[in-house]
XYZ file of C-alpha atoms in Angstrom:
272
model
C -2.266 67.299 -51.269
C -1.328 71.495 -51.222
C -3.576 73.958 -53.158
C -1.044 74.149 -55.860
C -1.280 70.495 -56.817
C -3.185 69.828 -60.072
C -6.256 67.773 -60.177
C -5.624 63.955 -59.877
C -6.564 63.540 -63.816
C -7.332 65.075 -66.986
C -10.077 63.756 -69.044
C -10.510 63.961 -72.890
C -14.198 62.763 -73.348
C -14.315 60.699 -76.792
C -17.274 60.160 -79.060
C -16.365 56.618 -79.272
C -17.177 53.172 -76.687
C -13.537 53.202 -76.032
C -11.735 54.794 -72.950
C -7.754 54.826 -72.549
C -6.763 54.835 -69.140
C -2.886 56.297 -68.524
C -2.821 55.389 -64.591
C 1.055 55.582 -64.373
C 1.700 58.942 -66.771
C 1.474 61.333 -63.964
C 5.248 62.889 -62.922
C 3.659 65.617 -60.226
C 5.013 64.995 -56.464
C 3.828 67.655 -54.008
C 6.792 69.892 -53.355
C 6.583 68.645 -49.621
C 6.665 64.922 -50.136
C 9.501 65.062 -52.631
C 11.453 66.646 -49.734
C 11.661 63.250 -48.119
C 12.527 61.781 -51.120
C 15.914 60.428 -52.276
C 17.467 62.077 -55.129
C 16.911 59.266 -57.488
C 12.733 59.008 -56.285
C 12.854 62.689 -57.129
C 13.273 61.651 -60.534
C 10.304 59.356 -60.942
C 12.201 56.850 -62.453
C 9.445 54.337 -62.734
C 6.725 56.609 -64.470
C 5.309 55.037 -67.923
C 6.546 57.864 -69.811
C 4.911 60.030 -72.876
C 2.169 57.839 -72.996
C 0.101 60.894 -74.339
C 2.363 61.406 -77.172
C 2.618 57.581 -77.927
C -1.536 57.443 -78.319
C -1.652 60.374 -79.681
C -3.870 58.977 -82.466
C -6.544 57.140 -79.900
C -8.251 60.780 -79.912
C -8.310 60.830 -83.597
C -10.175 57.506 -83.311
C -12.837 58.938 -81.205
C -11.592 57.344 -77.906
C -11.947 59.060 -74.665
C -8.414 59.429 -72.831
C -8.027 59.763 -68.982
C -4.543 60.353 -67.757
C -2.821 60.497 -64.584
C -1.191 63.683 -63.398
C 0.714 62.482 -59.965
C 3.541 59.999 -59.929
C 2.668 56.532 -58.726
C 4.854 57.557 -55.858
C 2.256 59.739 -54.606
C -0.383 56.824 -54.791
C -0.646 53.840 -57.396
C -3.750 54.091 -58.929
C -3.511 50.772 -60.603
C -3.247 48.848 -56.868
C -6.274 48.173 -54.816
C -7.302 50.760 -52.200
C -6.567 48.408 -49.404
C -2.897 47.643 -50.917
C -3.824 44.079 -51.412
C -1.090 42.324 -53.430
C -2.119 41.592 -57.270
C 0.780 39.134 -57.820
C 0.947 36.715 -54.345
C 4.097 35.053 -53.757
C 5.867 38.000 -56.619
C 7.623 41.126 -55.528
C 5.531 43.989 -55.939
C 5.619 47.846 -55.121
C 2.250 48.732 -53.024
C -0.519 51.159 -52.980
C 1.907 53.826 -51.686
C 5.243 52.734 -52.887
C 8.258 52.532 -50.400
C 11.092 51.513 -52.928
C 11.452 51.687 -56.319
C 11.621 49.238 -59.232
C 15.325 48.824 -58.655
C 14.446 47.996 -54.947
C 16.145 51.122 -53.598
C 14.507 53.075 -50.924
C 12.149 56.127 -52.044
C 12.457 57.928 -48.454
C 15.818 59.363 -47.678
C 15.178 58.907 -44.345
C 13.013 56.006 -43.966
C 10.101 58.374 -43.159
C 7.686 55.836 -44.874
C 4.164 57.140 -45.076
C 2.060 55.428 -42.325
C -2.201 54.662 -42.441
C -3.119 57.881 -41.805
C -1.124 59.324 -44.569
C -1.641 56.497 -46.710
C -5.191 57.096 -46.387
C -5.079 60.874 -46.822
C -3.456 60.197 -50.387
C -5.681 57.586 -51.551
C -8.634 59.948 -50.987
C -7.069 63.066 -52.278
C -5.809 61.152 -55.627
C -7.239 57.683 -56.034
C -10.798 57.812 -55.234
C -11.333 60.964 -58.034
C -9.338 59.215 -60.765
C -11.331 56.020 -60.021
C -14.750 57.677 -59.833
C -14.133 59.973 -62.951
C -13.051 56.306 -64.560
C -16.490 54.683 -63.410
C -17.818 57.419 -64.410
C -16.884 57.720 -68.293
C -17.545 53.885 -68.669
C -20.730 54.226 -67.173
C -21.441 57.019 -69.832
C -19.779 55.028 -72.678
C -22.196 51.979 -71.798
C -25.148 53.888 -71.419
C -24.294 55.703 -74.770
C -23.249 52.455 -76.738
C -24.303 49.734 -74.598
C -21.059 48.240 -74.445
C -17.436 50.051 -73.342
C -14.007 48.916 -73.957
C -11.357 50.028 -71.189
C -7.414 49.957 -72.651
C -5.166 50.465 -69.800
C -2.163 51.996 -71.325
C 1.204 51.042 -69.411
C 5.151 50.648 -70.195
C 7.906 49.608 -68.283
C 11.558 49.162 -68.740
C 12.712 46.081 -70.815
C 15.073 44.702 -68.282
C 14.085 44.503 -64.290
C 15.584 41.808 -62.500
C 13.192 42.452 -59.528
C 10.131 41.805 -61.544
C 11.006 39.071 -64.032
C 13.961 37.389 -65.606
C 15.772 38.279 -69.036
C 14.013 40.599 -71.384
C 10.238 41.047 -71.214
C 8.193 40.624 -74.308
C 7.248 44.057 -76.227
C 3.771 43.725 -75.999
C 2.050 42.242 -72.795
C -1.513 41.940 -72.990
C -3.760 41.365 -69.904
C -6.943 40.021 -69.230
C -7.046 38.853 -65.873
C -6.480 35.021 -67.446
C -9.632 35.765 -69.456
C -11.981 37.153 -67.030
C -11.786 40.914 -67.495
C -12.551 40.837 -71.401
C -14.399 38.628 -74.052
C -12.062 35.950 -75.250
C -12.373 36.497 -78.965
C -11.489 39.887 -78.789
C -8.300 38.997 -76.881
C -7.288 36.636 -79.135
C -7.604 38.925 -82.207
C -5.504 41.519 -80.517
C -2.887 38.761 -79.377
C -3.086 37.968 -83.098
C -2.352 41.390 -84.371
C 0.691 41.976 -81.682
C 2.185 38.418 -82.910
C 2.151 39.716 -86.711
C 4.046 43.124 -85.525
C 7.383 42.488 -87.336
C 10.402 43.085 -84.831
C 8.421 42.713 -81.565
C 7.461 39.840 -78.970
C 4.164 39.275 -77.840
C 2.025 37.271 -75.198
C -1.087 37.290 -73.269
C -1.473 36.823 -69.603
C 2.146 36.160 -69.230
C 4.131 38.076 -66.441
C 1.599 41.311 -66.131
C -2.149 39.968 -66.555
C -3.782 43.008 -65.718
C -3.421 45.297 -62.492
C -6.570 46.439 -60.198
C -8.047 48.564 -63.063
C -8.219 46.191 -65.243
C -9.222 43.161 -63.023
C -11.873 45.430 -61.388
C -13.799 47.050 -64.146
C -13.411 44.401 -66.663
C -16.798 42.811 -66.479
C -18.086 41.453 -69.854
C -21.182 40.129 -68.683
C -21.892 43.521 -67.856
C -20.823 44.830 -71.358
C -17.263 46.414 -69.981
C -14.214 44.540 -71.645
C -10.957 45.312 -70.163
C -7.565 44.891 -71.654
C -3.745 46.149 -70.529
C -1.173 46.322 -72.395
C 2.168 46.760 -70.797
C 4.776 47.447 -73.304
C 8.705 47.781 -73.091
C 9.765 51.499 -72.999
C 12.886 50.219 -75.251
C 9.940 50.139 -78.186
C 9.558 53.983 -78.016
C 12.002 55.606 -75.743
C 14.934 55.918 -73.862
C 15.282 53.570 -70.660
C 17.423 55.773 -68.971
C 17.972 59.267 -67.676
C 16.755 61.527 -69.536
C 13.982 59.019 -70.966
C 13.539 61.024 -73.523
C 10.773 60.315 -76.368
C 12.384 58.543 -79.512
C 10.221 59.511 -82.495
C 11.092 57.193 -85.248
C 11.467 54.439 -82.876
C 7.962 55.057 -81.546
C 6.744 55.225 -85.477
C 7.922 51.753 -85.701
C 5.231 50.629 -82.924
C 2.076 53.098 -83.009
C 0.894 51.173 -86.213
C 0.527 48.234 -84.642
C -0.873 50.132 -81.117
C -3.269 51.584 -83.494
C -4.353 48.552 -85.109
C -5.157 46.721 -81.610
C -7.435 49.771 -80.622
C -8.807 50.278 -84.287
C -10.152 45.942 -83.360
C -11.023 46.848 -79.946
C -13.367 49.627 -81.176
C -14.502 47.273 -84.421
C -15.215 44.874 -81.633
C -17.480 47.559 -79.222
C -19.457 48.878 -82.385
C -20.337 45.369 -83.214
C -21.318 44.607 -79.970
C -23.450 47.513 -79.643
C -25.511 46.743 -82.654
C -26.002 43.359 -81.509
């Protein structure tokens, strides 16, 4: 990374036992790296666009918010540091992706990163983000006795490479029940299923990435949930990937209900 690169993350510390992580919200690509990309890849189309705006209410709830600055094309913060596949046997993108969600090359000349370059990017961006994530969870748990981690994601609703047909709108993931209290998971699913006009599923195609699986340790007082939601629920799914305020305003109350429920669970658990 160059000296002109932004820091790997922005943290907005809160007062509540809730941390909202946005590992794929970043769009920054160092100029020297962008020069190696295709024209398509320079548009970073696989970004989880407008997460901060969509979850603007989280800070009002007292949640801490951790936002990535670098594109997932630089390094994917929701992949294991060794690049192990999260979904063996299924098509996935890697720690330092070489192709887009549409299965097109990211590197115009095919000069994909070697092991040394992958390690350098991991050290420069992945490691600091996860160190801050760990530190903030530890701070929250030390103060409240419990912490809830909400990993916020979005994705195009139709992506044949990863799933057939149209994805459900609200995809909750708890690593097949391993990353959070099952009662909390069921309450969140109930809220999502009651959201008129939206479809919902728990531990369907998206069960939670590395962040959910690694940090979710209910027995240690850390409950992690991933929400992968369709981008058509709040924005344009094609260039220029614009935010649609009137569309977003319809789904935001349901997101707020889920986060409020997660916060109520954490508050109750902290008093137990």
